[in-house]
PDB file of C-alpha atoms in Angstrom:
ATOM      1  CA  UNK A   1      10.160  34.859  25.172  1.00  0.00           C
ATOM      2  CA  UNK A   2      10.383  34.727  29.169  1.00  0.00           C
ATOM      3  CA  UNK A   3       9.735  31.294  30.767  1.00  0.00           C
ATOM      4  CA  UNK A   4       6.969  31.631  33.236  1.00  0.00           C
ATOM      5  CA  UNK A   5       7.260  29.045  36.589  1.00  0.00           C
ATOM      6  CA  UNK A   6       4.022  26.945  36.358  1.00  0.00           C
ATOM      7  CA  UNK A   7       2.450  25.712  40.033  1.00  0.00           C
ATOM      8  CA  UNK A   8       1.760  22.273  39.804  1.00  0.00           C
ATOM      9  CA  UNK A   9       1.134  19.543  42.242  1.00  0.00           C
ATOM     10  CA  UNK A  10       0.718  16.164  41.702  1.00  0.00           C
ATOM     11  CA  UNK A  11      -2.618  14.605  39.898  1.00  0.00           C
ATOM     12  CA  UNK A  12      -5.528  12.738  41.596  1.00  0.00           C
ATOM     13  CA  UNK A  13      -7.060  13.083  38.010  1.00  0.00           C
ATOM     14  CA  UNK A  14     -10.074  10.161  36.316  1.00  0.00           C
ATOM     15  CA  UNK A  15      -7.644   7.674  34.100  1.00  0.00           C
ATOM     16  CA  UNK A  16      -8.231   9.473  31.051  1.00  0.00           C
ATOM     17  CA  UNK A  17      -6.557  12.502  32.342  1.00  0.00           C
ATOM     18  CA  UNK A  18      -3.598  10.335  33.418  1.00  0.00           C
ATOM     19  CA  UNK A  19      -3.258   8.672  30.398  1.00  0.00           C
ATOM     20  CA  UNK A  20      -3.416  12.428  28.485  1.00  0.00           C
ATOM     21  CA  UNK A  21      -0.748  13.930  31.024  1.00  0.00           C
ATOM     22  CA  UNK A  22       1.752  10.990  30.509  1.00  0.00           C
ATOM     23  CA  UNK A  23       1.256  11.739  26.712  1.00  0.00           C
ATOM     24  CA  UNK A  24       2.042  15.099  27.701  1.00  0.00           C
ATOM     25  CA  UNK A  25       5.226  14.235  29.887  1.00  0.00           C
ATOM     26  CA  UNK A  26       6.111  12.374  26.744  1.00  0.00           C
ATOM     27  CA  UNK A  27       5.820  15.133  24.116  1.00  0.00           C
ATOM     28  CA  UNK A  28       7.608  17.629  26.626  1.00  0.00           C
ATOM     29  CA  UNK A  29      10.091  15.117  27.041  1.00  0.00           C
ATOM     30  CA  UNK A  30      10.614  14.858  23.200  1.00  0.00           C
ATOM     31  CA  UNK A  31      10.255  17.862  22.686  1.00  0.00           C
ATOM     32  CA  UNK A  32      13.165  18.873  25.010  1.00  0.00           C
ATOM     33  CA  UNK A  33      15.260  16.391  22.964  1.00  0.00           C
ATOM     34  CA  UNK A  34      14.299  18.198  20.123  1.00  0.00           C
ATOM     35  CA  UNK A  35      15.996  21.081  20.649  1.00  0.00           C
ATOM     36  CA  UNK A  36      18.802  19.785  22.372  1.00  0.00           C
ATOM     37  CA  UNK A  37      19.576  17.500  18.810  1.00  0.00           C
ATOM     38  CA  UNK A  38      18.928  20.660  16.908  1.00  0.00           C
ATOM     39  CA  UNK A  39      21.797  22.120  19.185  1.00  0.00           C
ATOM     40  CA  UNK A  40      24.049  19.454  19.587  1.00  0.00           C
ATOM     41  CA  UNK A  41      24.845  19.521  15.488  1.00  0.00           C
ATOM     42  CA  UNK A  42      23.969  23.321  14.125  1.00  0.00           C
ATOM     43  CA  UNK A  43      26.712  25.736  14.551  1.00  0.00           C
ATOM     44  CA  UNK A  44      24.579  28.522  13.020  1.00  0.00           C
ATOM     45  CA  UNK A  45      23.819  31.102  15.386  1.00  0.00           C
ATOM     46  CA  UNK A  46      20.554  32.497  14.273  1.00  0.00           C
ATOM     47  CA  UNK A  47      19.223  28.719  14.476  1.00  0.00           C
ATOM     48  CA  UNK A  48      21.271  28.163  17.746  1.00  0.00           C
ATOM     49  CA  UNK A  49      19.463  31.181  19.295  1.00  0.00           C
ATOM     50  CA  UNK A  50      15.847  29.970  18.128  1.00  0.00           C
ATOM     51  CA  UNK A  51      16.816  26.009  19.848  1.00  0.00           C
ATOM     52  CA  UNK A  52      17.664  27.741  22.804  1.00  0.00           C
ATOM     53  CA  UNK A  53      15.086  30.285  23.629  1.00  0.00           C
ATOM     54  CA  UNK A  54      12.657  27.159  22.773  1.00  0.00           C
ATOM     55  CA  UNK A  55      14.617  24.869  24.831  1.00  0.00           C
ATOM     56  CA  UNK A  56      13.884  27.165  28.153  1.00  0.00           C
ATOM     57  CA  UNK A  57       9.909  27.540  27.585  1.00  0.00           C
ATOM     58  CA  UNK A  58       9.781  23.221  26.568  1.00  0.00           C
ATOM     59  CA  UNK A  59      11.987  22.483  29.808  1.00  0.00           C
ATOM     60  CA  UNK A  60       9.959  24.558  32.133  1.00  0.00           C
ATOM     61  CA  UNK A  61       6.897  22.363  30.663  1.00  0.00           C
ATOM     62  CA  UNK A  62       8.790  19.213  31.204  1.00  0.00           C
ATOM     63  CA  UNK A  63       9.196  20.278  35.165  1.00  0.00           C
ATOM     64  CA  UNK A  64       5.797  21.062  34.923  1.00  0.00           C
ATOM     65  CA  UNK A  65       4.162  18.022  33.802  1.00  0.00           C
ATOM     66  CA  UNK A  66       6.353  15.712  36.306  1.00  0.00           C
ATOM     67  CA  UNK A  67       5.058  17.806  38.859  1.00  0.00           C
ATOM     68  CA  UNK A  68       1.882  16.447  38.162  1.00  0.00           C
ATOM     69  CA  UNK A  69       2.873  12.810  37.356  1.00  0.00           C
ATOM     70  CA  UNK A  70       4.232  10.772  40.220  1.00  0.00           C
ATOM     71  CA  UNK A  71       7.020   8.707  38.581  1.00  0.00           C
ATOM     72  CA  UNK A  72       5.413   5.696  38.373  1.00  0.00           C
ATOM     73  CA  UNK A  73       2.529   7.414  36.715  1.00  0.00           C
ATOM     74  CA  UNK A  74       4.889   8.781  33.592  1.00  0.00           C
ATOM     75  CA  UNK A  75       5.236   6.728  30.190  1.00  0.00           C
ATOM     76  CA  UNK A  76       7.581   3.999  30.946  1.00  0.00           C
ATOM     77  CA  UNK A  77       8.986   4.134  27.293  1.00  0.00           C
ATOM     78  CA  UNK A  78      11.085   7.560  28.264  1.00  0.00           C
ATOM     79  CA  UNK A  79      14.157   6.730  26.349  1.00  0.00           C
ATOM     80  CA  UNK A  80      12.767   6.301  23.068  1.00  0.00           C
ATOM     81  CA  UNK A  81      10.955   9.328  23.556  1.00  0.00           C
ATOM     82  CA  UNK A  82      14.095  11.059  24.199  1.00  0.00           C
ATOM     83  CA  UNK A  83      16.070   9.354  20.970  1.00  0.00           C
ATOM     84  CA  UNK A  84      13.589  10.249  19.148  1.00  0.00           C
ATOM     85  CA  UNK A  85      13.368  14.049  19.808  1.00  0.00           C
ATOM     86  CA  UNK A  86      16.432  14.379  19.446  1.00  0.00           C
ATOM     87  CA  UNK A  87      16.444  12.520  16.066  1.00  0.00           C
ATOM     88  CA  UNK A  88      13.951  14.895  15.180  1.00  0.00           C
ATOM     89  CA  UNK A  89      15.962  17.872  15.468  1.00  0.00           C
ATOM     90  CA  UNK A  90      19.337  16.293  14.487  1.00  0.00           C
ATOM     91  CA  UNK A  91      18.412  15.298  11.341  1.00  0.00           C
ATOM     92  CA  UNK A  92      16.686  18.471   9.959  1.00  0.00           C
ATOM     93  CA  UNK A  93      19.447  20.723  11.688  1.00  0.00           C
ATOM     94  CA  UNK A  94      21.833  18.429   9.350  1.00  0.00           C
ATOM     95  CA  UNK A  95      20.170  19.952   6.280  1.00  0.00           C
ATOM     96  CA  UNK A  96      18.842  23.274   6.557  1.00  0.00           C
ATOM     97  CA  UNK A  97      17.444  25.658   8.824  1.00  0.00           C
ATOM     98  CA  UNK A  98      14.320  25.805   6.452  1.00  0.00           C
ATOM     99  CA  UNK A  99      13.928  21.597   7.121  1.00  0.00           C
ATOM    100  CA  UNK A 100      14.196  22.509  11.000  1.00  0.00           C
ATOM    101  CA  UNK A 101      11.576  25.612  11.016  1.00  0.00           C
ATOM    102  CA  UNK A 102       9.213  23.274   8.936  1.00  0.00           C
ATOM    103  CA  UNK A 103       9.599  20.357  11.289  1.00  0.00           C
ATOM    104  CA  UNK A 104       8.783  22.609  14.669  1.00  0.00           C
ATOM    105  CA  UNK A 105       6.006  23.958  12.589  1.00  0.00           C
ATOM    106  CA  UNK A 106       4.872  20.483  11.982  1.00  0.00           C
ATOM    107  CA  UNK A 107       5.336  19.412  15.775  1.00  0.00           C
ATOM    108  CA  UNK A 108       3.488  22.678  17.157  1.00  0.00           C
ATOM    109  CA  UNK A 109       0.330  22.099  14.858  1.00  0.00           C
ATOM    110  CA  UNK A 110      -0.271  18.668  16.452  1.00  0.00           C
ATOM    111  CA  UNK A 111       1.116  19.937  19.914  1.00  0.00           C
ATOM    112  CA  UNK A 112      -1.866  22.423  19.115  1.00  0.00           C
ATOM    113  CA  UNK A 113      -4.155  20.410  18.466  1.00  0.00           C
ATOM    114  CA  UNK A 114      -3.654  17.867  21.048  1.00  0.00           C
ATOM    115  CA  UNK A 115      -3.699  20.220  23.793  1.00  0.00           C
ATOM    116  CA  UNK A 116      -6.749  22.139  22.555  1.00  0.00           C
ATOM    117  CA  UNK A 117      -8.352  18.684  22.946  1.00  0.00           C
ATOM    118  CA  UNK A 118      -7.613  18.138  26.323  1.00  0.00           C
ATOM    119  CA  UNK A 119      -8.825  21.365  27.230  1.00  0.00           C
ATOM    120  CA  UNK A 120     -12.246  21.267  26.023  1.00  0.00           C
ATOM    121  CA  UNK A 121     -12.871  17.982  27.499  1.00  0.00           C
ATOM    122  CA  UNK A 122     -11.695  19.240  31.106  1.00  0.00           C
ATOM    123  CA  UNK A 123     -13.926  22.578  30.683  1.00  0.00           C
ATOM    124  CA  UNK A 124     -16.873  19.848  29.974  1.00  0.00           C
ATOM    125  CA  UNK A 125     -16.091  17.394  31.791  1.00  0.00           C
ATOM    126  CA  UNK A 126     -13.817  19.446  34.939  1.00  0.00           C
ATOM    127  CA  UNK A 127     -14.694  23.298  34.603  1.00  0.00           C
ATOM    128  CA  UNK A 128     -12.587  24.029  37.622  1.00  0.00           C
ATOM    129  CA  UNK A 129      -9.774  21.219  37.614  1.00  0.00           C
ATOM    130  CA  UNK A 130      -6.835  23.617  37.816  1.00  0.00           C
ATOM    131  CA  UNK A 131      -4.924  21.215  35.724  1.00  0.00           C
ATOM    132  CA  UNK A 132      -6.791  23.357  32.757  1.00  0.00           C
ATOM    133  CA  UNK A 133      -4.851  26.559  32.955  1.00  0.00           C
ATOM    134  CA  UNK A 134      -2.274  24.660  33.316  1.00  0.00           C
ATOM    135  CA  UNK A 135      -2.716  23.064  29.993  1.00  0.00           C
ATOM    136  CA  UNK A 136      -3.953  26.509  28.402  1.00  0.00           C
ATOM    137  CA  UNK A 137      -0.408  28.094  29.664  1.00  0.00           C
ATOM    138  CA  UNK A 138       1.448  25.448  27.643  1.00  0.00           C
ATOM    139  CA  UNK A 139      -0.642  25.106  24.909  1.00  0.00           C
ATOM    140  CA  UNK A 140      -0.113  29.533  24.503  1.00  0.00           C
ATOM    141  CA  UNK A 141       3.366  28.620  24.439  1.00  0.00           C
ATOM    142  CA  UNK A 142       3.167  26.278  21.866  1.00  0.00           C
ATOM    143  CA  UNK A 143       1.197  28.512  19.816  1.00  0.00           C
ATOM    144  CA  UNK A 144       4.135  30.865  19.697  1.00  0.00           C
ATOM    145  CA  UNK A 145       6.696  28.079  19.210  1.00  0.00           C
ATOM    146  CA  UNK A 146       4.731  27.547  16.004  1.00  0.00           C
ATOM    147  CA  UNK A 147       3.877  31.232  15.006  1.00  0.00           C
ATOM    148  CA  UNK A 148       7.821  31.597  15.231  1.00  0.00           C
ATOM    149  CA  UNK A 149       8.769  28.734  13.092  1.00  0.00           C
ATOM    150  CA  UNK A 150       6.454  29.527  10.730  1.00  0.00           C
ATOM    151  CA  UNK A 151       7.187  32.442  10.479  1.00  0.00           C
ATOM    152  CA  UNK A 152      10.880  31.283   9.502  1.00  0.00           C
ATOM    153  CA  UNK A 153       9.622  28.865   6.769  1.00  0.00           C
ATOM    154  CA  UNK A 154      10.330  30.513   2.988  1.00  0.00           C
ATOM    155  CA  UNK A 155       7.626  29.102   1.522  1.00  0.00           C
ATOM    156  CA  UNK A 156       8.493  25.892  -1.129  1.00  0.00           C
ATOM    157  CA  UNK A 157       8.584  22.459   0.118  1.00  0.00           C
ATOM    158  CA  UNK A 158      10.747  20.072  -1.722  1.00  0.00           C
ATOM    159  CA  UNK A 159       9.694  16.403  -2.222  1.00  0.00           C
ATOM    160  CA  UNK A 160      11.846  15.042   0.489  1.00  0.00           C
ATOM    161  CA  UNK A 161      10.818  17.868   3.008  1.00  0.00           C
ATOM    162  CA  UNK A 162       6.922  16.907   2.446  1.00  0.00           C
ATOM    163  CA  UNK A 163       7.548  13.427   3.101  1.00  0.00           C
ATOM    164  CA  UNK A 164       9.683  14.299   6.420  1.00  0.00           C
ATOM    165  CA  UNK A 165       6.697  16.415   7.781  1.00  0.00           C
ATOM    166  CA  UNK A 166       4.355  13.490   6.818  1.00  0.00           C
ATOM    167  CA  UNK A 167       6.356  11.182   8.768  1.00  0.00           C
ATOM    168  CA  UNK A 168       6.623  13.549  11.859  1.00  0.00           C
ATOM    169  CA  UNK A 169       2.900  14.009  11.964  1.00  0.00           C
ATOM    170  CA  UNK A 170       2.145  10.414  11.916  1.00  0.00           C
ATOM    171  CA  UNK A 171       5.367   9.995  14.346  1.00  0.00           C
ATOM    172  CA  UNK A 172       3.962  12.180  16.966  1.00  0.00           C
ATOM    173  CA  UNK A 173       0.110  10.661  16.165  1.00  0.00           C
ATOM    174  CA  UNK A 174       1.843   7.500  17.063  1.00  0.00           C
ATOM    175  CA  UNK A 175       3.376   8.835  20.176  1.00  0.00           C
ATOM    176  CA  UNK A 176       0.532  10.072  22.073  1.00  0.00           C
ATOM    177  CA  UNK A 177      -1.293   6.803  21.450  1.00  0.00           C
ATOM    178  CA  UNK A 178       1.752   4.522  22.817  1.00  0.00           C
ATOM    179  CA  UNK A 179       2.238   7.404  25.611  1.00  0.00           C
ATOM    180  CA  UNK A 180      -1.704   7.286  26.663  1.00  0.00           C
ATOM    181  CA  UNK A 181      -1.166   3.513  27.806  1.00  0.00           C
ATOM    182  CA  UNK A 182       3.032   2.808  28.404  1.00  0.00           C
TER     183      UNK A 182
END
């Protein structure tokens, strides 16, 4: 995967798009933390080599986003963000490869999501606010991030597994909604 430099220069954006790119700056920021939990307890080199490859791509979108966000614009709440990234790929790494695949899988289908939503309301609302490809560039990253992990998932979820995902989806939900205002 090669790590493309985004341009970015800091937002004059409405205060819905600020609130949206310090949810961003927050997920990039977790997600960062993510892979550097993931690498701080898995000695397994196959899963070592997937954090790391990911790690490059989600801290060139990290640089990105605070290129847009002045400081004082970002979420104030940066170290739980961090703790809990990293929490988020601790723990899985701690059990199995398949628990870590399932829980990027689960990440990148919100990270998805949420980005597809931003985009469509800047093409209605902003056709030619730059800030879109910007977001289209990271959201095509995130898409492979995803295809990859799933990809890696064998199939069968246990119990325990399905209940982890659950919580990560409602974790990240959560997130962006604290993000968007703190």
């Amino acid at each position: 995967m090669t790590v493309t430099k985004l341009s970015a220069k800091p937002c004059s954006c409405p205060r819905w798009l600020t609130a949206e790119l310090r949810s961003n700056h927050a997920g990039e920021l977790g997600a960062v933390m993510i892979y550097r939990g993931i690498l701080a307890v898995s000695t397994d080199p196959v899963l070592r080599a997937f954090a790391e490859e990911h790690l490059a791509t989600e801290q060139q979108h990290l640089q990105t986003m605070e290129s847009l966000l002045s400081p004082q614009k970002r979420s104030r709440l940066q170290w739980p963000w961090s703790v809990a990234g990293w929490v988020i790929g601790a723990m899985p790494a701690l059990i199995s490869n398949q628990w870590v695949y399932a829980t990027i899988q689960t990440v990148e289908t919100f990270v998805d999501a949420h980005y597809r939503q931003q985009i469509a309301r800047l093409q209605t609302e902003r056709p030619t606010n730059p800030i879109t490809a910007i977001l289209e560039h990271c959201r095509a990253d995130e898409v492979m991030h995803l295809q990859d992990a799933a990809g890696r998932v064998d199939g069968h979820l246990s119990l325990a597994l399905s209940i982890w995902l659950k919580a990560v989806d409602l974790g990240s939900r959560s997130a962006v909604a604290v993000a968007r205002r703190f």
